[in-house]
Coordinates of C-alpha atoms in Angstrom, one line a residue:
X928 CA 30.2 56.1 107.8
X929 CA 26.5 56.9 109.0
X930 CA 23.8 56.8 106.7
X931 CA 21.2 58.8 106.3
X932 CA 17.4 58.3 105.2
X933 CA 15.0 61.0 103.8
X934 CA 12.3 58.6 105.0
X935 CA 10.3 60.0 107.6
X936 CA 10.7 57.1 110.1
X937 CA 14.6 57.6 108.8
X938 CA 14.3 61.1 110.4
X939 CA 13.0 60.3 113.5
X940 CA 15.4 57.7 114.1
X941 CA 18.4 59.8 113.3
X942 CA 17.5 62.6 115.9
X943 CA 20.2 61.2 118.0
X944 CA 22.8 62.6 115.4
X945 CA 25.5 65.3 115.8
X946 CA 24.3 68.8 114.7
X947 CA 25.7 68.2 111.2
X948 CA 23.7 65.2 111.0
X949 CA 20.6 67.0 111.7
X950 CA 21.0 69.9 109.3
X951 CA 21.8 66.7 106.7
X952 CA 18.4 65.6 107.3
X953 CA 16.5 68.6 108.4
X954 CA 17.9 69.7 104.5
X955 CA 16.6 66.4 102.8
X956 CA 13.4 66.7 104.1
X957 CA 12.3 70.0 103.3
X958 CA 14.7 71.1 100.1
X959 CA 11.7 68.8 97.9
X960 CA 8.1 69.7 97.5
X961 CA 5.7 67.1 99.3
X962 CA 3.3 65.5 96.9
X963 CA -0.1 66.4 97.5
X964 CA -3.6 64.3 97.4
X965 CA -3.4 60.4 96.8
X966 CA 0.4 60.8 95.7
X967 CA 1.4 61.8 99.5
X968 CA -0.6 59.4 101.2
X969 CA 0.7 56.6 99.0
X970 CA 4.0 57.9 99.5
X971 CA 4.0 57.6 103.2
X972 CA 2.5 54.7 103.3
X973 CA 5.1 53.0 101.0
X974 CA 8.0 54.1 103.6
X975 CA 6.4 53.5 106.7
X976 CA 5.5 49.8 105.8
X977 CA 8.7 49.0 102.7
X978 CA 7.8 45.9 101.4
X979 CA 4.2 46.4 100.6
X980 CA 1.6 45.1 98.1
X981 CA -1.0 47.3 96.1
X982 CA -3.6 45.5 98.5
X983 CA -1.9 46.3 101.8
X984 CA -0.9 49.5 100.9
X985 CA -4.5 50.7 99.9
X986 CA -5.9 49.2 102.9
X987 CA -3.6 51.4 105.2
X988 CA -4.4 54.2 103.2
X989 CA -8.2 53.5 102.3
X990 CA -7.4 54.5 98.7
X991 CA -8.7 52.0 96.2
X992 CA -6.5 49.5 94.5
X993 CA -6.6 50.8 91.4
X994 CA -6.2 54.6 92.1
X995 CA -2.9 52.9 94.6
X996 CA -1.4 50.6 91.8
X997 CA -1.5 53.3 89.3
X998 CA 0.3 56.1 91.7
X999 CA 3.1 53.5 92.9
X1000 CA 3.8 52.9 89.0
X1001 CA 3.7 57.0 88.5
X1002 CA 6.0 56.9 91.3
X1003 CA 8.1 53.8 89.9
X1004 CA 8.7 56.1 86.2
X1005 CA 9.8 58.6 88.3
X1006 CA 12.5 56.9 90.2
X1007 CA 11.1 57.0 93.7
X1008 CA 9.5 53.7 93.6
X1009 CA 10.7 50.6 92.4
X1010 CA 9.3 46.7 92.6
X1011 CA 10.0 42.9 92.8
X1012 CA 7.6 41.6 90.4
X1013 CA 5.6 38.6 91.2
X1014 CA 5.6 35.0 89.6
X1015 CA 3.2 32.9 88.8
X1016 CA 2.3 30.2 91.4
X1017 CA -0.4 27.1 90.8
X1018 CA -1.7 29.2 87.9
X1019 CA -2.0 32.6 90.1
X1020 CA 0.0 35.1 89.7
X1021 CA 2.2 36.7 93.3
X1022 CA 1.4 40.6 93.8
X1023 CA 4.6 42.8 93.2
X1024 CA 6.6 44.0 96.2
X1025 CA 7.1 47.6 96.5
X1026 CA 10.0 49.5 97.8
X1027 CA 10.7 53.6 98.4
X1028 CA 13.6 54.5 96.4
X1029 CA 16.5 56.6 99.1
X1030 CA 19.8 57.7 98.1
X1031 CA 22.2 56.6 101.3
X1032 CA 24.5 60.4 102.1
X1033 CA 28.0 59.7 104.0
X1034 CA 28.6 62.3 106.7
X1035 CA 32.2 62.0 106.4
X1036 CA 32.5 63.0 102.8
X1037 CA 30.1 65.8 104.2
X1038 CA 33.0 67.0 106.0
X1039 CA 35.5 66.8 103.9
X1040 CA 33.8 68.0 100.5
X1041 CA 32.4 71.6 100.7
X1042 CA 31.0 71.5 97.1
X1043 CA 28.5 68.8 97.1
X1044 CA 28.0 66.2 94.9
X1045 CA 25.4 65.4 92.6
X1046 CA 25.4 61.7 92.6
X1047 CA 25.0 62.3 96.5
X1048 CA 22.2 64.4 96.8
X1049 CA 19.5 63.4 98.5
X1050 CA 16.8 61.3 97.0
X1051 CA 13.7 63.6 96.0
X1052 CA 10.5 64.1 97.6
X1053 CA 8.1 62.6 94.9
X1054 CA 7.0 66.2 93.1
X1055 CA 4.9 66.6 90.7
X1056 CA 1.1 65.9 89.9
X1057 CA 0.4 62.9 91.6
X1058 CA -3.0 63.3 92.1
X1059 CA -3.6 62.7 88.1
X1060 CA -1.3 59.4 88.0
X1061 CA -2.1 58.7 84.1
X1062 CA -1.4 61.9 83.3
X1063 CA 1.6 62.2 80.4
X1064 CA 1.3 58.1 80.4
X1065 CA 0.8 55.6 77.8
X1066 CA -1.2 52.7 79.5
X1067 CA 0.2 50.4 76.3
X1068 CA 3.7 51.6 77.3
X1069 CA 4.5 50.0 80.4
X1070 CA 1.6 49.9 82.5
X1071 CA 2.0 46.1 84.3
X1072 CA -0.4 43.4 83.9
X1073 CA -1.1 43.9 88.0
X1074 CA -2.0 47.4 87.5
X1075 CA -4.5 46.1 84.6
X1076 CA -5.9 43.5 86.8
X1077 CA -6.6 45.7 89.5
X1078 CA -8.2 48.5 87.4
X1079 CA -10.6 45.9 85.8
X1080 CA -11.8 44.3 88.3
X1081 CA -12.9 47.4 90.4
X1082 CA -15.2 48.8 87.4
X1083 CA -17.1 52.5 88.7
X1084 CA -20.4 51.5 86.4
X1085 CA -24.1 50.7 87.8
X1086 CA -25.8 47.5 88.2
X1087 CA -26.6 45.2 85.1
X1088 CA -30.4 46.4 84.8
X1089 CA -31.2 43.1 83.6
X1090 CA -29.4 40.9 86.4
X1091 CA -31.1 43.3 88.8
X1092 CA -34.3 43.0 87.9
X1093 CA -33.7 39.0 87.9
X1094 CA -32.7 39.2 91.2
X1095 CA -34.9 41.3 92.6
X1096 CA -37.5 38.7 91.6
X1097 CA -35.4 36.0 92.8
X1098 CA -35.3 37.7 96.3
X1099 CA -38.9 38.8 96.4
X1100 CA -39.3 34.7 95.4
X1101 CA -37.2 34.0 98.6
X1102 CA -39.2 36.9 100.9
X1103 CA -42.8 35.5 100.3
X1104 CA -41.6 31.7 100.6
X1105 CA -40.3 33.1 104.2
X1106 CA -43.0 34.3 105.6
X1107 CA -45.6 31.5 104.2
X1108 CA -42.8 29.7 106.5
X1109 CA -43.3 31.8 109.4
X1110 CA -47.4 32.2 109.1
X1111 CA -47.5 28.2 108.8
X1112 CA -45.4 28.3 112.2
X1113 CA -47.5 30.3 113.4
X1114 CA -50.8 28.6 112.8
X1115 CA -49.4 25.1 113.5
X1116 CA -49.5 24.0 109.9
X1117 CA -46.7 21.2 109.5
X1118 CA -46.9 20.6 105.7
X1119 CA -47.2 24.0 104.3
X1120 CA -43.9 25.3 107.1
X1121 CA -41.8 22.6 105.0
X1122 CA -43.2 22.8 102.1
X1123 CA -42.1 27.2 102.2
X1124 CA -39.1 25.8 103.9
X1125 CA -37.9 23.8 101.0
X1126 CA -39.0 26.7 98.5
X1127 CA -36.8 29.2 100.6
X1128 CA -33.7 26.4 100.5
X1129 CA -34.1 25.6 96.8
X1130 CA -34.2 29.7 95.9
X1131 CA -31.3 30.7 98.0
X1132 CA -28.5 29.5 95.7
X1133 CA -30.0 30.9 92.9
X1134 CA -30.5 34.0 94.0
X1135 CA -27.1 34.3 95.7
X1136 CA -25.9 33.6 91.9
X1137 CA -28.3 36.4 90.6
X1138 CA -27.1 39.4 93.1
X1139 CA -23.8 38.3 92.6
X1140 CA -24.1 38.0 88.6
X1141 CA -25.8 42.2 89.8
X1142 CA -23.2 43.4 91.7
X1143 CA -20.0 42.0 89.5
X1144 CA -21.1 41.4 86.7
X1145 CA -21.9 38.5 84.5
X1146 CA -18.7 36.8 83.8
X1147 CA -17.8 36.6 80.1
X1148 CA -15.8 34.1 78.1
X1149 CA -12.4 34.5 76.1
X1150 CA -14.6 35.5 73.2
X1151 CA -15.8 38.1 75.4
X1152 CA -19.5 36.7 75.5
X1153 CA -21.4 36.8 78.8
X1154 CA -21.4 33.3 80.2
X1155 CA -24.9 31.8 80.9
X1156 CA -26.4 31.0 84.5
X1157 CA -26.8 27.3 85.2
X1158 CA -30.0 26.3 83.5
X1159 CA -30.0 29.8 81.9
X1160 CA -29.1 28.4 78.1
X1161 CA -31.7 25.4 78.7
X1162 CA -34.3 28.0 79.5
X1163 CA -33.6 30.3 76.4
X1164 CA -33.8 27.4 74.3
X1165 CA -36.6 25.6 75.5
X1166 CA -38.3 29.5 74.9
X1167 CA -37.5 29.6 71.4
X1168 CA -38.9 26.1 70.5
X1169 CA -42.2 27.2 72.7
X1170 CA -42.8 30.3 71.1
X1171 CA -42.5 28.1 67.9
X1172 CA -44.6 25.6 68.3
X1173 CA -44.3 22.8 65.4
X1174 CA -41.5 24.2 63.7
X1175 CA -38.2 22.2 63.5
X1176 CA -34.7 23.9 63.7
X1177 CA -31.2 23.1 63.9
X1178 CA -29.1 23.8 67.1
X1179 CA -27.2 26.2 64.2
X1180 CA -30.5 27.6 63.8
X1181 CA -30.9 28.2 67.4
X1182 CA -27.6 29.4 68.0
X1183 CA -28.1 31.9 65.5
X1184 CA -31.1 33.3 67.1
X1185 CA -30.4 33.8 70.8
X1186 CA -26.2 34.6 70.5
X1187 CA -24.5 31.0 71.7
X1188 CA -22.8 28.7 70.3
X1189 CA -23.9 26.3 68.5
X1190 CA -22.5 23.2 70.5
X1191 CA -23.9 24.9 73.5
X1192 CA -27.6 24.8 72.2
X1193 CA -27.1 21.2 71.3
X1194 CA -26.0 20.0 74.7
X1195 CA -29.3 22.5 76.0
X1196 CA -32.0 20.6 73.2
X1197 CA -30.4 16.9 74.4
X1198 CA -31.2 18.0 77.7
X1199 CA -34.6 19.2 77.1
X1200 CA -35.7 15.6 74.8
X1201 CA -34.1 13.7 78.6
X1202 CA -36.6 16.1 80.5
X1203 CA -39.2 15.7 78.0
X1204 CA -39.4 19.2 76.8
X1205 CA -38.3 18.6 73.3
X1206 CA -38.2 16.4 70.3
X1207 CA -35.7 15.5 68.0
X1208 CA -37.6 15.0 64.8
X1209 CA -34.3 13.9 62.6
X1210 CA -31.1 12.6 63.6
X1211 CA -29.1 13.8 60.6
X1212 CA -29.2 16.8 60.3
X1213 CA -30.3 16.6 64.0
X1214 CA -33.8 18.6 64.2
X1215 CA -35.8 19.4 67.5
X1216 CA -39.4 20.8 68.0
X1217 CA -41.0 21.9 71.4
X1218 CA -42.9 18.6 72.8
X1219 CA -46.2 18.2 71.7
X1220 CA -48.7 17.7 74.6
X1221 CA -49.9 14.3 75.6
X1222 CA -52.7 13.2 73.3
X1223 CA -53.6 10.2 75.6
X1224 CA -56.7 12.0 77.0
X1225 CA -58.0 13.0 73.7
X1226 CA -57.4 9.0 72.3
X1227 CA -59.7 8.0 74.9
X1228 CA -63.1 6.9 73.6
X1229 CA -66.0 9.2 75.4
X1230 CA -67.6 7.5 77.7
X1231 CA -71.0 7.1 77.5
X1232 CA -74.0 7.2 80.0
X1233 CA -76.6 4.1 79.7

């Protein structure tokens, strides 16, 4: 028995057939409308390469990962796809396997049968609206966790304004620090060159952190909050206490205020008493004010001039 493929790789390697065999394929290949847009490319791309993931079957086709995952499982409800999910590995989870869906045709019960039979038809061309993959769908129905990952992580929204702006300052920090470098090179000045130097290698990790935190987006915790920078939640607090000067709150009190928790702020405020930047005022309930500035100078007696 010789079977045949409706793939197009199939075709090309079955030219070599008698002339039924031809007409077989020359009949499977053209009796079924050819998907149109994403849905084709996908398509083709899924039987040259069987086997594929979402990610190496969007790279062949330069079709984003989410607009990929979502046509393969349009294709999958339609029966001309199917999958080998992945597992779960050190945590991670494996990317599905995908696979074109043919129906194998015998040539001798070609011969033999002259009505043909339906559970022996060739597989279909994927048909249809392809281009719109969600169309008709219920994303709650069936739609797979990979196909979920993949469409949140590739977000189509504009910078965060606000982690923008931060970096933008961050780099324009980074920029004059550079060339105060250079100009100190240039002129032969040894302690300002390192001193710009160290500014630049101080600033760059931060402000990788900042266009990163632009570009992605902040990441956010299982509550959903956005998750603070390092040093960021030290910074708001120690702002709140300054712009209070004197008054005494509770890292409840705190929390409140600037939207984090309230065993977060209390880590912040013990920092900020080891740095010197705060003061607890009561241990129970535990209180903290912004430090008070040095008095030292004003204790001392005036000097006087014989």
């Amino acid at each position: 028995m010789t079977a045949v493929d409706i793939r197009p790789t199939a075709i090309a390697e079955t030219c070599h057939n008698d002339d039924t065999g031809k007409q077989d394929v020359a009949a499977a290949s053209t009796s079924h409308p050819r998907p149109s847009g994403a849905g084709a490319v996908v398509w083709e791309a899924l039987n040259d390469a069987p086997g594929s993931t979402v990610a190496a079957i969007a790279e062949a086709t330069g079709i984003s990962k989410a607009t990929t995952a979502r046509t393969l499982t349009t294709l999958e409800k339609m029966g001309h796809a199917t999958r080998l999910r992945g597992t779960r590995k050190g945590g991670k989870r494996t990317p599905d396997i995908w696979h074109p869906v043919t129906v194998a045709m015998t040539s001798e019960h070609a011969d033999t049968d002259d009505k043909p039979s339906t559970a022996e038809k060739p597989a279909q061309r994927p048909s249809g609206d392809l281009d719109e993959p969600n169309a008709g769908h219920d994303p709650g129905s069936g739609e797979t966790a990979e196909t979920q990952d993949i469409a949140q992580s590739t977000p189509e929204t504009e910078l965060d304004a606000a982690a923008a702006a931060e970096a933008r300052e961050a780099l324009s920090t980074l920029a004059a620090a550079i060339n105060a470098a250079l100009k100190a090179l240039n002129s032969g000045n040894r302690s300002e060159a390192l001193t710009a130097t160290e500014t630049v290698y101080s600033g760059s990790a931060k402000a990788r952190r900042l266009v990163r935190a632009a570009v992605n987006g902040r990441p956010r915790s299982s509550s959903g909050r956005v998750r603070c920078l390092p040093g960021e939640m030290r910074a708001k607090v120690a702002a709140h206490l300054a712009a209070h000067p004197g008054a005494e709150f509770t890292p409840h009190e705190v929390s409140k205020v600037i939207g984090h928790s309230a065993g977060a702020v209390a880590n912040a405020l013990d920092r900020l008493v080891s740095t010197g930047e705060a003061e607890m005022t009561c241990e129970r309930p535990r209180r903290y004010t912004a430090a008070r500035p040095s008095q030292d100078a004003a204790a001392l007696p005036e000097r006087t001039t014989a």
